[in-house]
């Protein structure tokens, strides 16, 4: 069974996060959020949009980052995620090629290539904030 995607209007999102609807419109004008639209031009926010909004609010409220900084951070975060996907594909390819090797050739090859993940940007920022709060 297919799971239905949830959509939220601007008013509902504004109440959920205790922000003014104009703030959401500003984030959209700045290119930080891109909600879908109905035929009547009503903004509809998905769960992914809400995740992004939570990250934006964390950066602005908790870390004091301005909107230009938020834009840069979001772009860097997207680039990191894309590079991580490429790394995962490369690691999978290497694992597959190594599994094809047999006998002595396998013994000479790298026995196991560890699969690592890039630390999430949110984790770094939360850790930095905790360090800052402890001082």
GROMACS .gro file of N, CA and C in nm:
model
  405
    1UNK      N    1   0.085  -0.119   0.000
    1UNK     CA    2   0.000   0.000   0.000
    1UNK      C    3   0.088   0.124   0.000
    2UNK      N    4   0.053   0.220  -0.078
    2UNK     CA    5   0.132   0.342  -0.094
    2UNK      C    6   0.096   0.444   0.014
    3UNK      N    7   0.199   0.500   0.074
    3UNK     CA    8   0.178   0.601   0.178
    3UNK      C    9   0.150   0.736   0.113
    4UNK      N   10   0.048   0.805   0.161
    4UNK     CA   11   0.012   0.935   0.106
    4UNK      C   12   0.100   1.043   0.167
    5UNK      N   13   0.135   1.137   0.083
    5UNK     CA   14   0.218   1.249   0.127
    5UNK      C   15   0.129   1.353   0.196
    6UNK      N   16   0.179   1.404   0.309
    6UNK     CA   17   0.104   1.507   0.383
    6UNK      C   18   0.143   1.645   0.331
    7UNK      N   19   0.044   1.732   0.323
    7UNK     CA   20   0.066   1.869   0.281
    7UNK      C   21   0.008   1.963   0.386
    8UNK      N   22   0.077   2.074   0.409
    8UNK     CA   23   0.034   2.171   0.508
    8UNK      C   24   0.028   2.309   0.444
    9UNK      N   25  -0.074   2.386   0.480
    9UNK     CA   26  -0.086   2.523   0.428
    9UNK      C   27   0.003   2.616   0.509
   10UNK      N   28   0.022   2.735   0.458
   10UNK     CA   29   0.110   2.833   0.523
   10UNK      C   30   0.063   2.867   0.665
   11UNK      N   31  -0.068   2.878   0.684
   11UNK     CA   32  -0.122   2.910   0.816
   11UNK      C   33  -0.093   2.802   0.918
   12UNK      N   34  -0.109   2.677   0.876
   12UNK     CA   35  -0.085   2.564   0.964
   12UNK      C   36   0.064   2.558   1.002
   13UNK      N   37   0.150   2.575   0.903
   13UNK     CA   38   0.294   2.571   0.928
   13UNK      C   39   0.336   2.685   1.021
   14UNK      N   40   0.282   2.803   0.997
   14UNK     CA   41   0.314   2.919   1.080
   14UNK      C   42   0.277   2.892   1.227
   15UNK      N   43   0.160   2.832   1.250
   15UNK     CA   44   0.118   2.800   1.387
   15UNK      C   45   0.205   2.690   1.447
   16UNK      N   46   0.239   2.590   1.367
   16UNK     CA   47   0.319   2.479   1.416
   16UNK      C   48   0.455   2.527   1.469
   17UNK      N   49   0.514   2.625   1.402
   17UNK     CA   50   0.649   2.670   1.436
   17UNK      C   51   0.652   2.807   1.502
   18UNK      N   52   0.533   2.858   1.534
   18UNK     CA   53   0.522   2.986   1.603
   18UNK      C   54   0.599   3.097   1.530
   19UNK      N   55   0.574   3.106   1.399
   19UNK     CA   56   0.633   3.213   1.318
   19UNK      C   57   0.523   3.279   1.237
   20UNK      N   58   0.548   3.397   1.190
   20UNK     CA   59   0.450   3.470   1.110
   20UNK      C   60   0.452   3.416   0.967
   21UNK      N   61   0.336   3.409   0.903
   21UNK     CA   62   0.332   3.364   0.763
   21UNK      C   63   0.424   3.446   0.672
   22UNK      N   64   0.443   3.574   0.704
   22UNK     CA   65   0.533   3.658   0.623
   22UNK      C   66   0.676   3.606   0.628
   23UNK      N   67   0.713   3.547   0.741
   23UNK     CA   68   0.848   3.489   0.752
   23UNK      C   69   0.863   3.375   0.653
   24UNK      N   70   0.761   3.292   0.641
   24UNK     CA   71   0.765   3.182   0.543
   24UNK      C   72   0.770   3.236   0.401
   25UNK      N   73   0.697   3.343   0.376
   25UNK     CA   74   0.701   3.404   0.242
   25UNK      C   75   0.840   3.462   0.213
   26UNK      N   76   0.902   3.522   0.316
   26UNK     CA   77   1.038   3.575   0.301
   26UNK      C   78   1.136   3.461   0.269
   27UNK      N   79   1.126   3.351   0.343
   27UNK     CA   80   1.214   3.236   0.317
   27UNK      C   81   1.196   3.186   0.173
   28UNK      N   82   1.074   3.191   0.124
   28UNK     CA   83   1.049   3.149  -0.015
   28UNK      C   84   1.110   3.248  -0.113
   29UNK      N   85   1.092   3.379  -0.087
   29UNK     CA   86   1.151   3.481  -0.175
   29UNK      C   87   1.303   3.469  -0.180
   30UNK      N   88   1.363   3.436  -0.066
   30UNK     CA   89   1.509   3.423  -0.058
   30UNK      C   90   1.558   3.291  -0.117
   31UNK      N   91   1.465   3.203  -0.154
   31UNK     CA   92   1.501   3.075  -0.215
   31UNK      C   93   1.538   2.968  -0.113
   32UNK      N   94   1.508   2.991   0.013
   32UNK     CA   95   1.542   2.894   0.117
   32UNK      C   96   1.440   2.782   0.124
   33UNK      N   97   1.316   2.813   0.096
   33UNK     CA   98   1.207   2.715   0.092
   33UNK      C   99   1.140   2.722  -0.044
   34UNK      N  100   1.095   2.606  -0.092
   34UNK     CA  101   1.026   2.602  -0.220
   34UNK      C  102   0.902   2.515  -0.210
   35UNK      N  103   0.796   2.566  -0.144
   35UNK     CA  104   0.675   2.485  -0.132
   35UNK      C  105   0.608   2.469  -0.267
   36UNK      N  106   0.536   2.359  -0.282
   36UNK     CA  107   0.460   2.342  -0.407
   36UNK      C  108   0.338   2.432  -0.401
   37UNK      N  109   0.271   2.444  -0.514
   37UNK     CA  110   0.153   2.531  -0.523
   37UNK      C  111   0.035   2.454  -0.582
   38UNK      N  112  -0.085   2.491  -0.539
   38UNK     CA  113  -0.205   2.435  -0.599
   38UNK      C  114  -0.238   2.516  -0.724
   39UNK      N  115  -0.339   2.475  -0.797
   39UNK     CA  116  -0.381   2.552  -0.915
   39UNK      C  117  -0.428   2.691  -0.874
   40UNK      N  118  -0.480   2.703  -0.752
   40UNK     CA  119  -0.523   2.832  -0.700
   40UNK      C  120  -0.409   2.912  -0.639
   41UNK      N  121  -0.286   2.864  -0.653
   41UNK     CA  122  -0.164   2.930  -0.606
   41UNK      C  123  -0.143   2.926  -0.455
   42UNK      N  124  -0.210   2.834  -0.386
   42UNK     CA  125  -0.192   2.817  -0.243
   42UNK      C  126  -0.064   2.739  -0.218
   43UNK      N  127   0.016   2.787  -0.123
   43UNK     CA  128   0.140   2.718  -0.089
   43UNK      C  129   0.108   2.590  -0.012
   44UNK      N  130   0.175   2.482  -0.049
   44UNK     CA  131   0.161   2.355   0.022
   44UNK      C  132   0.299   2.306   0.063
   45UNK      N  133   0.317   2.284   0.192
   45UNK     CA  134   0.444   2.240   0.247
   45UNK      C  135   0.439   2.090   0.276
   46UNK      N  136   0.544   2.019   0.236
   46UNK     CA  137   0.556   1.875   0.261
   46UNK      C  138   0.635   1.853   0.389
   47UNK      N  139   0.644   1.727   0.430
   47UNK     CA  140   0.725   1.694   0.547
   47UNK      C  141   0.872   1.729   0.523
   48UNK      N  142   0.919   1.713   0.399
   48UNK     CA  143   1.057   1.750   0.365
   48UNK      C  144   1.077   1.901   0.380
   49UNK      N  145   0.977   1.979   0.337
   49UNK     CA  146   0.984   2.125   0.354
   49UNK      C  147   0.991   2.161   0.502
   50UNK      N  148   0.914   2.090   0.585
   50UNK     CA  149   0.914   2.117   0.728
   50UNK      C  150   1.048   2.083   0.791
   51UNK      N  151   1.111   1.974   0.745
   51UNK     CA  152   1.245   1.939   0.793
   51UNK      C  153   1.344   2.050   0.761
   52UNK      N  154   1.336   2.099   0.639
   52UNK     CA  155   1.425   2.207   0.595
   52UNK      C  156   1.398   2.333   0.678
   53UNK      N  157   1.270   2.363   0.701
   53UNK     CA  158   1.233   2.479   0.782
   53UNK      C  159   1.289   2.467   0.924
   54UNK      N  160   1.280   2.348   0.982
   54UNK     CA  161   1.334   2.328   1.117
   54UNK      C  162   1.484   2.356   1.120
   55UNK      N  163   1.555   2.314   1.016
   55UNK     CA  164   1.698   2.339   1.009
   55UNK      C  165   1.725   2.489   0.995
   56UNK      N  166   1.646   2.557   0.912
   56UNK     CA  167   1.660   2.702   0.894
   56UNK      C  168   1.636   2.773   1.028
   57UNK      N  169   1.531   2.732   1.098
   57UNK     CA  170   1.499   2.795   1.226
   57UNK      C  171   1.608   2.767   1.330
   58UNK      N  172   1.666   2.647   1.327
   58UNK     CA  173   1.776   2.616   1.417
   58UNK      C  174   1.895   2.708   1.389
   59UNK      N  175   1.928   2.724   1.262
   59UNK     CA  176   2.041   2.810   1.226
   59UNK      C  177   2.017   2.955   1.267
   60UNK      N  178   1.897   3.005   1.242
   60UNK     CA  179   1.870   3.146   1.271
   60UNK      C  180   1.845   3.171   1.419
   61UNK      N  181   1.766   3.086   1.483
   61UNK     CA  182   1.731   3.109   1.624
   61UNK      C  183   1.841   3.069   1.720
   62UNK      N  184   1.895   2.950   1.701
   62UNK     CA  185   1.991   2.896   1.796
   62UNK      C  186   2.134   2.943   1.770
   63UNK      N  187   2.170   2.955   1.644
   63UNK     CA  188   2.308   2.989   1.611
   63UNK      C  189   2.325   3.133   1.564
   64UNK      N  190   2.214   3.203   1.541
   64UNK     CA  191   2.222   3.343   1.503
   64UNK      C  192   2.274   3.368   1.361
   65UNK      N  193   2.256   3.270   1.274
   65UNK     CA  194   2.304   3.284   1.137
   65UNK      C  195   2.204   3.371   1.058
   66UNK      N  196   2.257   3.464   0.976
   66UNK     CA  197   2.167   3.546   0.894
   66UNK      C  198   2.124   3.467   0.771
   67UNK      N  199   2.028   3.521   0.695
   67UNK     CA  200   1.971   3.446   0.583
   67UNK      C  201   2.072   3.418   0.472
   68UNK      N  202   2.167   3.508   0.451
   68UNK     CA  203   2.271   3.483   0.351
   68UNK      C  204   2.355   3.363   0.395
   69UNK      N  205   2.387   3.358   0.523
   69UNK     CA  206   2.462   3.245   0.577
   69UNK      C  207   2.384   3.115   0.569
   70UNK      N  208   2.254   3.124   0.597
   70UNK     CA  209   2.168   3.005   0.588
   70UNK      C  210   2.170   2.951   0.446
   71UNK      N  211   2.161   3.040   0.348
   71UNK     CA  212   2.164   2.999   0.207
   71UNK      C  213   2.294   2.925   0.174
   72UNK      N  214   2.405   2.979   0.219
   72UNK     CA  215   2.536   2.917   0.194
   72UNK      C  216   2.541   2.779   0.261
   73UNK      N  217   2.497   2.772   0.386
   73UNK     CA  218   2.501   2.646   0.460
   73UNK      C  219   2.412   2.541   0.392
   74UNK      N  220   2.293   2.581   0.349
   74UNK     CA  221   2.202   2.486   0.283
   74UNK      C  222   2.263   2.435   0.152
   75UNK      N  223   2.328   2.523   0.077
   75UNK     CA  224   2.392   2.481  -0.048
   75UNK      C  225   2.507   2.384  -0.020
   76UNK      N  226   2.588   2.415   0.081
   76UNK     CA  227   2.698   2.325   0.118
   76UNK      C  228   2.645   2.190   0.166
   77UNK      N  229   2.538   2.193   0.243
   77UNK     CA  230   2.477   2.069   0.293
   77UNK      C  231   2.431   1.983   0.176
   78UNK      N  232   2.369   2.044   0.076
   78UNK     CA  233   2.323   1.970  -0.042
   78UNK      C  234   2.443   1.910  -0.117
   79UNK      N  235   2.550   1.986  -0.132
   79UNK     CA  236   2.670   1.936  -0.200
   79UNK      C  237   2.730   1.818  -0.124
   80UNK      N  238   2.732   1.827   0.008
   80UNK     CA  239   2.786   1.718   0.090
   80UNK      C  240   2.701   1.593   0.072
   81UNK      N  241   2.569   1.609   0.072
   81UNK     CA  242   2.481   1.493   0.054
   81UNK      C  243   2.500   1.429  -0.083
   82UNK      N  244   2.518   1.511  -0.186
   82UNK     CA  245   2.542   1.457  -0.320
   82UNK      C  246   2.676   1.383  -0.326
   83UNK      N  247   2.779   1.440  -0.265
   83UNK     CA  248   2.910   1.374  -0.263
   83UNK      C  249   2.903   1.243  -0.184
   84UNK      N  250   2.825   1.241  -0.076
   84UNK     CA  251   2.811   1.119   0.003
   84UNK      C  252   2.746   1.009  -0.081
   85UNK      N  253   2.648   1.044  -0.162
   85UNK     CA  254   2.585   0.945  -0.250
   85UNK      C  255   2.687   0.890  -0.349
   86UNK      N  256   2.770   0.978  -0.404
   86UNK     CA  257   2.873   0.933  -0.497
   86UNK      C  258   2.975   0.842  -0.428
   87UNK      N  259   3.012   0.876  -0.306
   87UNK     CA  260   3.106   0.794  -0.229
   87UNK      C  261   3.043   0.657  -0.203
   88UNK      N  262   2.915   0.656  -0.165
   88UNK     CA  263   2.846   0.529  -0.140
   88UNK      C  264   2.844   0.442  -0.266
   89UNK      N  265   2.818   0.504  -0.382
   89UNK     CA  266   2.817   0.428  -0.507
   89UNK      C  267   2.955   0.373  -0.539
   90UNK      N  268   3.058   0.453  -0.517
   90UNK     CA  269   3.195   0.407  -0.541
   90UNK      C  270   3.231   0.292  -0.448
   91UNK      N  271   3.195   0.304  -0.320
   91UNK     CA  272   3.224   0.198  -0.224
   91UNK      C  273   3.152   0.070  -0.261
   92UNK      N  274   3.029   0.081  -0.305
   92UNK     CA  275   2.953  -0.036  -0.347
   92UNK      C  276   3.019  -0.102  -0.469
   93UNK      N  277   3.064  -0.021  -0.563
   93UNK     CA  278   3.134  -0.072  -0.680
   93UNK      C  279   3.261  -0.147  -0.639
   94UNK      N  280   3.339  -0.087  -0.550
   94UNK     CA  281   3.463  -0.149  -0.503
   94UNK      C  282   3.433  -0.282  -0.432
   95UNK      N  283   3.331  -0.281  -0.347
   95UNK     CA  284   3.293  -0.404  -0.276
   95UNK      C  285   3.255  -0.513  -0.376
   96UNK      N  286   3.178  -0.477  -0.479
   96UNK     CA  287   3.136  -0.575  -0.581
   96UNK      C  288   3.256  -0.629  -0.657
   97UNK      N  289   3.349  -0.541  -0.693
   97UNK     CA  290   3.468  -0.585  -0.766
   97UNK      C  291   3.556  -0.675  -0.680
   98UNK      N  292   3.569  -0.642  -0.553
   98UNK     CA  293   3.649  -0.725  -0.463
   98UNK      C  294   3.585  -0.862  -0.443
   99UNK      N  295   3.453  -0.866  -0.439
   99UNK     CA  296   3.385  -0.995  -0.419
   99UNK      C  297   3.403  -1.087  -0.539
  100UNK      N  298   3.437  -1.032  -0.656
  100UNK     CA  299   3.459  -1.113  -0.777
  100UNK      C  300   3.596  -1.181  -0.776
  101UNK      N  301   3.689  -1.124  -0.700
  101UNK     CA  302   3.824  -1.181  -0.694
  101UNK      C  303   3.821  -1.312  -0.616
  102UNK      N  304   3.908  -1.406  -0.657
  102UNK     CA  305   3.913  -1.535  -0.587
  102UNK      C  306   4.056  -1.573  -0.556
  103UNK      N  307   4.069  -1.659  -0.461
  103UNK     CA  308   4.198  -1.717  -0.428
  103UNK      C  309   4.305  -1.618  -0.391
  104UNK      N  310   4.423  -1.636  -0.451
  104UNK     CA  311   4.540  -1.556  -0.419
  104UNK      C  312   4.519  -1.408  -0.452
  105UNK      N  313   4.451  -1.381  -0.561
  105UNK     CA  314   4.424  -1.242  -0.600
  105UNK      C  315   4.341  -1.172  -0.491
  106UNK      N  316   4.249  -1.248  -0.434
  106UNK     CA  317   4.166  -1.190  -0.327
  106UNK      C  318   4.251  -1.162  -0.203
  107UNK      N  319   4.342  -1.254  -0.171
  107UNK     CA  320   4.428  -1.237  -0.055
  107UNK      C  321   4.516  -1.114  -0.068
  108UNK      N  322   4.559  -1.084  -0.190
  108UNK     CA  323   4.644  -0.968  -0.212
  108UNK      C  324   4.564  -0.837  -0.216
  109UNK      N  325   4.438  -0.848  -0.247
  109UNK     CA  326   4.353  -0.728  -0.255
  109UNK      C  327   4.316  -0.683  -0.114
  110UNK      N  328   4.261  -0.566  -0.108
  110UNK     CA  329   4.211  -0.517   0.021
  110UNK      C  330   4.098  -0.608   0.063
  111UNK      N  331   4.109  -0.666   0.181
  111UNK     CA  332   4.011  -0.764   0.224
  111UNK      C  333   3.875  -0.700   0.245
  112UNK      N  334   3.872  -0.589   0.310
  112UNK     CA  335   3.743  -0.524   0.336
  112UNK      C  336   3.763  -0.374   0.330
  113UNK      N  337   3.680  -0.310   0.252
  113UNK     CA  338   3.683  -0.165   0.245
  113UNK      C  339   3.573  -0.114   0.336
  114UNK      N  340   3.608  -0.042   0.443
  114UNK     CA  341   3.505   0.003   0.535
  114UNK      C  342   3.416   0.109   0.471
  115UNK      N  343   3.289   0.100   0.501
  115UNK     CA  344   3.194   0.199   0.450
  115UNK      C  345   3.177   0.306   0.558
  116UNK      N  346   3.213   0.429   0.523
  116UNK     CA  347   3.204   0.537   0.621
  116UNK      C  348   3.105   0.641   0.571
  117UNK      N  349   3.058   0.718   0.663
  117UNK     CA  350   2.963   0.824   0.631
  117UNK      C  351   3.023   0.957   0.671
  118UNK      N  352   2.990   1.058   0.595
  118UNK     CA  353   3.029   1.193   0.632
  118UNK      C  354   2.940   1.235   0.748
  119UNK      N  355   2.997   1.299   0.846
  119UNK     CA  356   2.921   1.345   0.961
  119UNK      C  357   2.819   1.448   0.914
  120UNK      N  358   2.698   1.435   0.964
  120UNK     CA  359   2.593   1.528   0.924
  120UNK      C  360   2.625   1.668   0.973
  121UNK      N  361   2.597   1.765   0.890
  121UNK     CA  362   2.622   1.905   0.922
  121UNK      C  363   2.547   1.945   1.049
  122UNK      N  364   2.425   1.896   1.066
  122UNK     CA  365   2.347   1.929   1.185
  122UNK      C  366   2.419   1.883   1.311
  123UNK      N  367   2.481   1.763   1.305
  123UNK     CA  368   2.551   1.711   1.422
  123UNK      C  369   2.669   1.800   1.460
  124UNK      N  370   2.739   1.850   1.361
  124UNK     CA  371   2.853   1.939   1.386
  124UNK      C  372   2.804   2.068   1.451
  125UNK      N  373   2.698   2.125   1.395
  125UNK     CA  374   2.647   2.251   1.446
  125UNK      C  375   2.591   2.237   1.587
  126UNK      N  376   2.523   2.126   1.615
  126UNK     CA  377   2.469   2.103   1.749
  126UNK      C  378   2.584   2.088   1.849
  127UNK      N  379   2.688   2.015   1.809
  127UNK     CA  380   2.805   1.998   1.897
  127UNK      C  381   2.872   2.131   1.926
  128UNK      N  382   2.886   2.215   1.822
  128UNK     CA  383   2.947   2.347   1.840
  128UNK      C  384   2.863   2.432   1.935
  129UNK      N  385   2.730   2.423   1.920
  129UNK     CA  386   2.641   2.500   2.007
  129UNK      C  387   2.653   2.453   2.152
  130UNK      N  388   2.664   2.322   2.172
  130UNK     CA  389   2.679   2.268   2.307
  130UNK      C  390   2.810   2.316   2.370
  131UNK      N  391   2.917   2.315   2.290
  131UNK     CA  392   3.046   2.366   2.339
  131UNK      C  393   3.033   2.512   2.380
  132UNK      N  394   2.964   2.589   2.296
  132UNK     CA  395   2.945   2.731   2.322
  132UNK      C  396   2.865   2.752   2.450
  133UNK      N  397   2.759   2.672   2.469
  133UNK     CA  398   2.674   2.684   2.588
  133UNK      C  399   2.747   2.646   2.716
  134UNK      N  400   2.841   2.550   2.706
  134UNK     CA  401   2.915   2.506   2.823
  134UNK      C  402   3.016   2.608   2.872
  135UNK      N  403   3.058   2.700   2.783
  135UNK     CA  404   3.157   2.801   2.821
  135UNK      C  405   3.099   2.911   2.902
   0.00000   0.00000   0.00000
